[in-house]
Amino acid sequence: MTTTFITGANKGLGHETARRLLALGHTVIVGARDEERGKEAAAALGARFVRIDVTDDASVTAAAADVAAHEGVLDVLINNAGVHGPHGDPADLTGADALGVFDVNVFGVVRTITAFLPLLRRSADPVIINVSSGMGSLAVTHDPSRIESSVVAPLYTASKAALTMLTTQYAKALKEVRVNAADPGYTATDLNGHSGPQTVTEGTDAIVRLATEELGAGSGRLIDRDGPLALS
């Protein structure tokens, strides 16, 4: 039985990932900052809820301790929680704006990996999946044939570029763990006002693929639902 913990799983991509992995036989733990919404989502899915605020060290530590006490091991950690940050004129951005976005999208991932790594190391096949974005790829965002090239979102794109680099660095350092990044693509979620052309099911294809790959499938990759993407 594969035990999977997903951050930001009360809605959107995280919720759909939980639903799909439960259907595939995973034991899924729904992680969310909002306790009421998290409990409602977990109950509807038939999963267990654990509160986690990835911007708070104590909350992340407590979540890992909860999983240690109940499941004792973790096979798959999916770092899905993320924010877009401010919209509008980039001239109005502040340092506080940048810290807020990076605190969730990058620093939150560091906190969560550090806290859950001891549990992952108890698994025979530990997996970490960071939900990144093609918006963080220089190659993708400079390709005029891609919709990502037309979007201006400085803090979101910079944070996802950092997250993809973080993924490759963890993959190099943690030889015993498969660490990969998933690009959901332009998916209709709260993050973009449900403007994306993809459904949440299509948007979770890459995440589910990484969560269900066989041992030895590879580490340090960024993939979307069609396959590998350029890391630069």
PDB file of C-alpha atoms in Angstrom:
ATOM      1  CA  MET A   1       0.000   0.000   0.000  1.00  0.00           C
ATOM      2  CA  THR A   2       1.497   3.337  -1.082  1.00  0.00           C
ATOM      3  CA  THR A   3       1.075   6.158   1.428  1.00  0.00           C
ATOM      4  CA  THR A   4       0.914   9.623  -0.128  1.00  0.00           C
ATOM      5  CA  PHE A   5       0.804  13.062   1.485  1.00  0.00           C
ATOM      6  CA  ILE A   6      -0.402  16.011  -0.621  1.00  0.00           C
ATOM      7  CA  THR A   7      -0.166  19.654   0.418  1.00  0.00           C
ATOM      8  CA  GLY A   8      -2.876  22.054  -0.725  1.00  0.00           C
ATOM      9  CA  ALA A   9      -5.193  19.104  -1.326  1.00  0.00           C
ATOM     10  CA  ASN A  10      -8.521  20.621  -0.318  1.00  0.00           C
ATOM     11  CA  LYS A  11      -9.252  21.891  -3.855  1.00  0.00           C
ATOM     12  CA  GLY A  12      -8.032  22.124  -7.431  1.00  0.00           C
ATOM     13  CA  LEU A  13      -5.079  20.069  -8.574  1.00  0.00           C
ATOM     14  CA  GLY A  14      -4.321  18.734  -5.107  1.00  0.00           C
ATOM     15  CA  HIS A  15      -7.876  17.511  -4.589  1.00  0.00           C
ATOM     16  CA  GLU A  16      -8.037  15.861  -8.010  1.00  0.00           C
ATOM     17  CA  THR A  17      -4.643  14.241  -7.475  1.00  0.00           C
ATOM     18  CA  ALA A  18      -5.923  12.834  -4.182  1.00  0.00           C
ATOM     19  CA  ARG A  19      -9.059  11.491  -5.855  1.00  0.00           C
ATOM     20  CA  ARG A  20      -7.138   9.796  -8.642  1.00  0.00           C
ATOM     21  CA  LEU A  21      -4.499   8.251  -6.386  1.00  0.00           C
ATOM     22  CA  LEU A  22      -7.141   6.953  -3.988  1.00  0.00           C
ATOM     23  CA  ALA A  23      -8.802   5.266  -6.963  1.00  0.00           C
ATOM     24  CA  LEU A  24      -5.452   3.661  -7.787  1.00  0.00           C
ATOM     25  CA  GLY A  25      -5.150   2.221  -4.290  1.00  0.00           C
ATOM     26  CA  HIS A  26      -2.984   4.778  -2.523  1.00  0.00           C
ATOM     27  CA  THR A  27      -3.532   5.674   1.096  1.00  0.00           C
ATOM     28  CA  VAL A  28      -3.848   9.441   0.728  1.00  0.00           C
ATOM     29  CA  ILE A  29      -3.412  12.059   3.425  1.00  0.00           C
ATOM     30  CA  VAL A  30      -5.032  15.364   2.535  1.00  0.00           C
ATOM     31  CA  GLY A  31      -2.911  18.278   3.713  1.00  0.00           C
ATOM     32  CA  ALA A  32      -4.400  21.770   3.806  1.00  0.00           C
ATOM     33  CA  ARG A  33      -4.014  25.023   5.702  1.00  0.00           C
ATOM     34  CA  ASP A  34      -7.749  25.641   6.165  1.00  0.00           C
ATOM     35  CA  GLU A  35      -8.907  23.053   8.690  1.00  0.00           C
ATOM     36  CA  GLU A  36     -12.620  23.239   7.898  1.00  0.00           C
ATOM     37  CA  ARG A  37     -12.185  22.974   4.143  1.00  0.00           C
ATOM     38  CA  GLY A  38      -9.501  20.334   4.531  1.00  0.00           C
ATOM     39  CA  LYS A  39     -11.715  18.142   6.705  1.00  0.00           C
ATOM     40  CA  GLU A  40     -14.643  18.537   4.304  1.00  0.00           C
ATOM     41  CA  ALA A  41     -12.480  17.589   1.329  1.00  0.00           C
ATOM     42  CA  ALA A  42     -10.963  14.598   3.098  1.00  0.00           C
ATOM     43  CA  ALA A  43     -14.368  13.343   4.207  1.00  0.00           C
ATOM     44  CA  ALA A  44     -15.745  13.631   0.673  1.00  0.00           C
ATOM     45  CA  LEU A  45     -12.738  11.783  -0.731  1.00  0.00           C
ATOM     46  CA  GLY A  46     -12.577   9.123   1.957  1.00  0.00           C
ATOM     47  CA  ALA A  47      -9.102  10.186   3.046  1.00  0.00           C
ATOM     48  CA  ARG A  48      -7.468  11.339   6.262  1.00  0.00           C
ATOM     49  CA  PHE A  49      -6.890  15.048   6.880  1.00  0.00           C
ATOM     50  CA  VAL A  50      -3.799  16.612   8.424  1.00  0.00           C
ATOM     51  CA  ARG A  51      -3.530  20.353   8.803  1.00  0.00           C
ATOM     52  CA  ILE A  52      -0.390  21.904   7.349  1.00  0.00           C
ATOM     53  CA  ASP A  53       0.554  25.514   6.699  1.00  0.00           C
ATOM     54  CA  VAL A  54       3.730  25.307   4.627  1.00  0.00           C
ATOM     55  CA  THR A  55       4.718  28.842   5.660  1.00  0.00           C
ATOM     56  CA  ASP A  56       4.857  27.877   9.347  1.00  0.00           C
ATOM     57  CA  ASP A  57       7.703  25.729  10.694  1.00  0.00           C
ATOM     58  CA  ALA A  58       5.708  24.504  13.699  1.00  0.00           C
ATOM     59  CA  SER A  59       2.742  23.518  11.540  1.00  0.00           C
ATOM     60  CA  VAL A  60       4.924  21.549   9.109  1.00  0.00           C
ATOM     61  CA  THR A  61       6.751  19.808  11.959  1.00  0.00           C
ATOM     62  CA  ALA A  62       3.434  18.920  13.602  1.00  0.00           C
ATOM     63  CA  ALA A  63       2.070  17.515  10.335  1.00  0.00           C
ATOM     64  CA  ALA A  64       5.097  15.256   9.916  1.00  0.00           C
ATOM     65  CA  ALA A  65       4.743  14.108  13.525  1.00  0.00           C
ATOM     66  CA  ASP A  66       1.065  13.302  12.902  1.00  0.00           C
ATOM     67  CA  VAL A  67       1.936  11.125   9.901  1.00  0.00           C
ATOM     68  CA  ALA A  68       4.717   9.455  11.882  1.00  0.00           C
ATOM     69  CA  ALA A  69       2.267   8.606  14.663  1.00  0.00           C
ATOM     70  CA  HIS A  70      -0.504   7.305  12.390  1.00  0.00           C
ATOM     71  CA  GLU A  71       1.121   5.874   9.235  1.00  0.00           C
ATOM     72  CA  GLY A  72       4.725   5.542  10.387  1.00  0.00           C
ATOM     73  CA  VAL A  73       6.101   5.829   6.857  1.00  0.00           C
ATOM     74  CA  LEU A  74       5.619   7.974   3.765  1.00  0.00           C
ATOM     75  CA  ASP A  75       6.139   6.751   0.213  1.00  0.00           C
ATOM     76  CA  VAL A  76       5.141   9.807  -1.833  1.00  0.00           C
ATOM     77  CA  LEU A  77       5.272  13.484  -0.880  1.00  0.00           C
ATOM     78  CA  ILE A  78       3.509  15.820  -3.297  1.00  0.00           C
ATOM     79  CA  ASN A  79       4.347  19.489  -2.741  1.00  0.00           C
ATOM     80  CA  ASN A  80       1.302  20.985  -4.419  1.00  0.00           C
ATOM     81  CA  ALA A  81       0.484  24.049  -2.279  1.00  0.00           C
ATOM     82  CA  GLY A  82       1.144  27.225  -4.232  1.00  0.00           C
ATOM     83  CA  VAL A  83       0.105  30.816  -4.802  1.00  0.00           C
ATOM     84  CA  HIS A  84       0.161  33.094  -7.820  1.00  0.00           C
ATOM     85  CA  GLY A  85       0.838  36.366  -6.049  1.00  0.00           C
ATOM     86  CA  PRO A  86      -0.116  39.896  -7.095  1.00  0.00           C
ATOM     87  CA  HIS A  87      -1.563  40.645 -10.517  1.00  0.00           C
ATOM     88  CA  GLY A  88      -1.117  43.958 -12.294  1.00  0.00           C
ATOM     89  CA  ASP A  89       1.708  46.329 -13.119  1.00  0.00           C
ATOM     90  CA  PRO A  90       5.104  44.837 -12.140  1.00  0.00           C
ATOM     91  CA  ALA A  91       6.203  48.385 -11.252  1.00  0.00           C
ATOM     92  CA  ASP A  92       4.003  48.095  -8.170  1.00  0.00           C
ATOM     93  CA  LEU A  93       5.617  44.922  -6.815  1.00  0.00           C
ATOM     94  CA  THR A  94       7.312  45.044  -3.433  1.00  0.00           C
ATOM     95  CA  GLY A  95       9.841  42.950  -1.595  1.00  0.00           C
ATOM     96  CA  ALA A  96       7.060  41.824   0.726  1.00  0.00           C
ATOM     97  CA  ASP A  97       5.091  40.601  -2.300  1.00  0.00           C
ATOM     98  CA  ALA A  98       8.072  38.547  -3.425  1.00  0.00           C
ATOM     99  CA  LEU A  99       8.654  37.081   0.031  1.00  0.00           C
ATOM    100  CA  GLY A 100       4.998  36.071   0.254  1.00  0.00           C
ATOM    101  CA  VAL A 101       5.088  34.128  -3.022  1.00  0.00           C
ATOM    102  CA  PHE A 102       8.448  32.500  -2.393  1.00  0.00           C
ATOM    103  CA  ASP A 103       7.461  31.612   1.170  1.00  0.00           C
ATOM    104  CA  VAL A 104       4.764  29.281  -0.162  1.00  0.00           C
ATOM    105  CA  ASN A 105       6.139  28.158  -3.530  1.00  0.00           C
ATOM    106  CA  VAL A 106       9.782  27.631  -2.593  1.00  0.00           C
ATOM    107  CA  PHE A 107      10.532  27.978   1.122  1.00  0.00           C
ATOM    108  CA  GLY A 108       7.415  25.961   1.954  1.00  0.00           C
ATOM    109  CA  VAL A 109       8.741  23.089  -0.131  1.00  0.00           C
ATOM    110  CA  VAL A 110      12.062  23.205   1.719  1.00  0.00           C
ATOM    111  CA  ARG A 111      10.267  23.132   5.072  1.00  0.00           C
ATOM    112  CA  THR A 112       8.087  20.228   4.027  1.00  0.00           C
ATOM    113  CA  ILE A 113      10.858  18.110   2.537  1.00  0.00           C
ATOM    114  CA  THR A 114      13.042  18.609   5.610  1.00  0.00           C
ATOM    115  CA  ALA A 115      10.231  17.609   7.964  1.00  0.00           C
ATOM    116  CA  PHE A 116       9.038  14.582   5.990  1.00  0.00           C
ATOM    117  CA  LEU A 117      12.383  13.224   4.775  1.00  0.00           C
ATOM    118  CA  PRO A 118      12.864  10.903   7.792  1.00  0.00           C
ATOM    119  CA  LEU A 119       9.490   9.303   6.990  1.00  0.00           C
ATOM    120  CA  LEU A 120      10.341   9.024   3.292  1.00  0.00           C
ATOM    121  CA  ARG A 121      13.600   7.296   4.144  1.00  0.00           C
ATOM    122  CA  ARG A 122      11.586   4.516   5.794  1.00  0.00           C
ATOM    123  CA  SER A 123      10.020   3.718   2.402  1.00  0.00           C
ATOM    124  CA  ALA A 124      11.394   1.127  -0.001  1.00  0.00           C
ATOM    125  CA  ASP A 125      10.740   3.520  -2.898  1.00  0.00           C
ATOM    126  CA  PRO A 126      10.485   7.133  -1.693  1.00  0.00           C
ATOM    127  CA  VAL A 127       9.208   9.774  -4.101  1.00  0.00           C
ATOM    128  CA  ILE A 128       9.017  13.565  -3.914  1.00  0.00           C
ATOM    129  CA  ILE A 129       6.978  15.447  -6.514  1.00  0.00           C
ATOM    130  CA  ASN A 130       7.149  19.219  -6.665  1.00  0.00           C
ATOM    131  CA  VAL A 131       4.305  20.823  -8.591  1.00  0.00           C
ATOM    132  CA  SER A 132       6.210  23.387 -10.617  1.00  0.00           C
ATOM    133  CA  SER A 133       5.274  24.956 -13.961  1.00  0.00           C
ATOM    134  CA  GLY A 134       6.440  25.436 -17.505  1.00  0.00           C
ATOM    135  CA  MET A 135       6.112  29.103 -16.566  1.00  0.00           C
ATOM    136  CA  GLY A 136       9.405  28.649 -14.737  1.00  0.00           C
ATOM    137  CA  SER A 137      11.235  27.358 -17.819  1.00  0.00           C
ATOM    138  CA  LEU A 138      13.259  29.852 -19.865  1.00  0.00           C
ATOM    139  CA  ALA A 139      12.896  27.654 -22.940  1.00  0.00           C
ATOM    140  CA  VAL A 140       9.113  27.386 -22.627  1.00  0.00           C
ATOM    141  CA  THR A 141       8.463  31.039 -21.825  1.00  0.00           C
ATOM    142  CA  HIS A 142      10.605  32.152 -24.780  1.00  0.00           C
ATOM    143  CA  ASP A 143       8.881  29.841 -27.242  1.00  0.00           C
ATOM    144  CA  PRO A 144       6.308  31.934 -29.170  1.00  0.00           C
ATOM    145  CA  SER A 145       4.295  28.794 -29.957  1.00  0.00           C
ATOM    146  CA  ARG A 146       3.601  28.276 -26.253  1.00  0.00           C
ATOM    147  CA  ILE A 147       0.899  30.170 -24.361  1.00  0.00           C
ATOM    148  CA  GLU A 148       3.357  30.627 -21.488  1.00  0.00           C
ATOM    149  CA  SER A 149       5.340  33.083 -23.642  1.00  0.00           C
ATOM    150  CA  SER A 150       2.475  35.586 -23.552  1.00  0.00           C
ATOM    151  CA  VAL A 151       2.045  35.696 -19.784  1.00  0.00           C
ATOM    152  CA  VAL A 152       3.671  38.282 -17.499  1.00  0.00           C
ATOM    153  CA  ALA A 153       3.785  37.076 -13.888  1.00  0.00           C
ATOM    154  CA  PRO A 154       7.227  37.937 -12.493  1.00  0.00           C
ATOM    155  CA  LEU A 155       6.944  36.494  -9.001  1.00  0.00           C
ATOM    156  CA  TYR A 156       5.091  33.315  -9.909  1.00  0.00           C
ATOM    157  CA  THR A 157       7.421  32.489 -12.803  1.00  0.00           C
ATOM    158  CA  ALA A 158      10.547  33.267 -10.778  1.00  0.00           C
ATOM    159  CA  SER A 159       9.343  31.104  -7.891  1.00  0.00           C
ATOM    160  CA  LYS A 160       8.617  28.181 -10.208  1.00  0.00           C
ATOM    161  CA  ALA A 161      12.031  28.535 -11.854  1.00  0.00           C
ATOM    162  CA  ALA A 162      13.543  28.379  -8.374  1.00  0.00           C
ATOM    163  CA  LEU A 163      11.399  25.356  -7.517  1.00  0.00           C
ATOM    164  CA  THR A 164      12.519  23.467 -10.614  1.00  0.00           C
ATOM    165  CA  MET A 165      16.162  24.179  -9.776  1.00  0.00           C
ATOM    166  CA  LEU A 166      15.515  23.133  -6.192  1.00  0.00           C
ATOM    167  CA  THR A 167      14.086  19.873  -7.531  1.00  0.00           C
ATOM    168  CA  THR A 168      17.202  19.075  -9.556  1.00  0.00           C
ATOM    169  CA  GLN A 169      19.458  19.891  -6.604  1.00  0.00           C
ATOM    170  CA  TYR A 170      17.510  17.623  -4.250  1.00  0.00           C
ATOM    171  CA  ALA A 171      17.613  14.900  -6.919  1.00  0.00           C
ATOM    172  CA  LYS A 172      21.413  15.128  -7.008  1.00  0.00           C
ATOM    173  CA  ALA A 173      21.756  15.147  -3.237  1.00  0.00           C
ATOM    174  CA  LEU A 174      19.143  12.544  -2.285  1.00  0.00           C
ATOM    175  CA  LYS A 175      20.266   9.525  -4.280  1.00  0.00           C
ATOM    176  CA  GLU A 176      17.837   7.221  -2.493  1.00  0.00           C
ATOM    177  CA  VAL A 177      14.782   9.385  -3.308  1.00  0.00           C
ATOM    178  CA  ARG A 178      13.206  10.024  -6.699  1.00  0.00           C
ATOM    179  CA  VAL A 179      12.704  13.797  -6.826  1.00  0.00           C
ATOM    180  CA  ASN A 180      10.892  15.215  -9.840  1.00  0.00           C
ATOM    181  CA  ALA A 181       8.830  18.238 -10.852  1.00  0.00           C
ATOM    182  CA  ALA A 182       5.468  18.251 -12.611  1.00  0.00           C
ATOM    183  CA  ASP A 183       4.091  20.956 -14.894  1.00  0.00           C
ATOM    184  CA  PRO A 184       0.289  20.716 -14.821  1.00  0.00           C
ATOM    185  CA  GLY A 185      -0.091  23.036 -17.819  1.00  0.00           C
ATOM    186  CA  TYR A 186      -2.677  25.772 -18.195  1.00  0.00           C
ATOM    187  CA  THR A 187      -5.435  24.237 -16.105  1.00  0.00           C
ATOM    188  CA  ALA A 188      -8.705  25.763 -14.925  1.00  0.00           C
ATOM    189  CA  THR A 189      -8.169  26.389 -11.195  1.00  0.00           C
ATOM    190  CA  ASP A 190      -8.646  29.165  -8.645  1.00  0.00           C
ATOM    191  CA  LEU A 191      -5.053  30.214  -9.346  1.00  0.00           C
ATOM    192  CA  ASN A 192      -6.018  31.618 -12.763  1.00  0.00           C
ATOM    193  CA  GLY A 193      -9.703  32.339 -12.204  1.00  0.00           C
ATOM    194  CA  HIS A 194     -10.595  29.062 -13.928  1.00  0.00           C
ATOM    195  CA  SER A 195      -9.424  30.472 -17.249  1.00  0.00           C
ATOM    196  CA  GLY A 196      -7.247  27.518 -18.277  1.00  0.00           C
ATOM    197  CA  PRO A 197      -8.384  25.294 -21.161  1.00  0.00           C
ATOM    198  CA  GLN A 198      -7.414  22.055 -19.389  1.00  0.00           C
ATOM    199  CA  THR A 199      -9.570  20.241 -16.851  1.00  0.00           C
ATOM    200  CA  VAL A 200      -8.126  19.438 -13.435  1.00  0.00           C
ATOM    201  CA  THR A 201      -7.973  15.800 -14.504  1.00  0.00           C
ATOM    202  CA  GLU A 202      -5.793  16.706 -17.479  1.00  0.00           C
ATOM    203  CA  GLY A 203      -3.766  18.997 -15.233  1.00  0.00           C
ATOM    204  CA  THR A 204      -2.958  16.166 -12.832  1.00  0.00           C
ATOM    205  CA  ASP A 205      -1.775  13.705 -15.485  1.00  0.00           C
ATOM    206  CA  ALA A 206       1.907  14.504 -14.945  1.00  0.00           C
ATOM    207  CA  ILE A 207       1.597  14.401 -11.149  1.00  0.00           C
ATOM    208  CA  VAL A 208      -0.180  11.044 -11.167  1.00  0.00           C
ATOM    209  CA  ARG A 209       2.338   9.634 -13.632  1.00  0.00           C
ATOM    210  CA  LEU A 210       5.242  10.582 -11.368  1.00  0.00           C
ATOM    211  CA  ALA A 211       3.431   9.197  -8.323  1.00  0.00           C
ATOM    212  CA  THR A 212       2.838   5.822  -9.953  1.00  0.00           C
ATOM    213  CA  GLU A 213       6.051   5.207 -11.869  1.00  0.00           C
ATOM    214  CA  GLU A 214       8.010   2.036 -11.229  1.00  0.00           C
ATOM    215  CA  LEU A 215      11.254   1.950  -9.255  1.00  0.00           C
ATOM    216  CA  GLY A 216      14.168   3.336 -11.247  1.00  0.00           C
ATOM    217  CA  ALA A 217      12.040   5.620 -13.428  1.00  0.00           C
ATOM    218  CA  GLY A 218      14.444   8.515 -12.977  1.00  0.00           C
ATOM    219  CA  SER A 219      15.039  11.614 -10.890  1.00  0.00           C
ATOM    220  CA  GLY A 220      15.654  15.298 -11.498  1.00  0.00           C
ATOM    221  CA  ARG A 221      13.090  15.666 -14.296  1.00  0.00           C
ATOM    222  CA  LEU A 222      10.424  18.224 -15.171  1.00  0.00           C
ATOM    223  CA  ILE A 223       7.522  16.637 -17.052  1.00  0.00           C
ATOM    224  CA  ASP A 224       4.128  17.699 -18.321  1.00  0.00           C
ATOM    225  CA  ARG A 225       1.294  15.434 -19.454  1.00  0.00           C
ATOM    226  CA  ASP A 226       3.056  14.890 -22.799  1.00  0.00           C
ATOM    227  CA  GLY A 227       6.497  14.076 -21.432  1.00  0.00           C
ATOM    228  CA  PRO A 228       9.798  15.745 -20.419  1.00  0.00           C
ATOM    229  CA  LEU A 229      10.277  19.520 -20.619  1.00  0.00           C
ATOM    230  CA  ALA A 230      13.482  21.525 -20.938  1.00  0.00           C
ATOM    231  CA  LEU A 231      14.851  22.404 -17.507  1.00  0.00           C
ATOM    232  CA  SER A 232      16.385  25.711 -18.575  1.00  0.00           C
TER     233      SER A 232
END
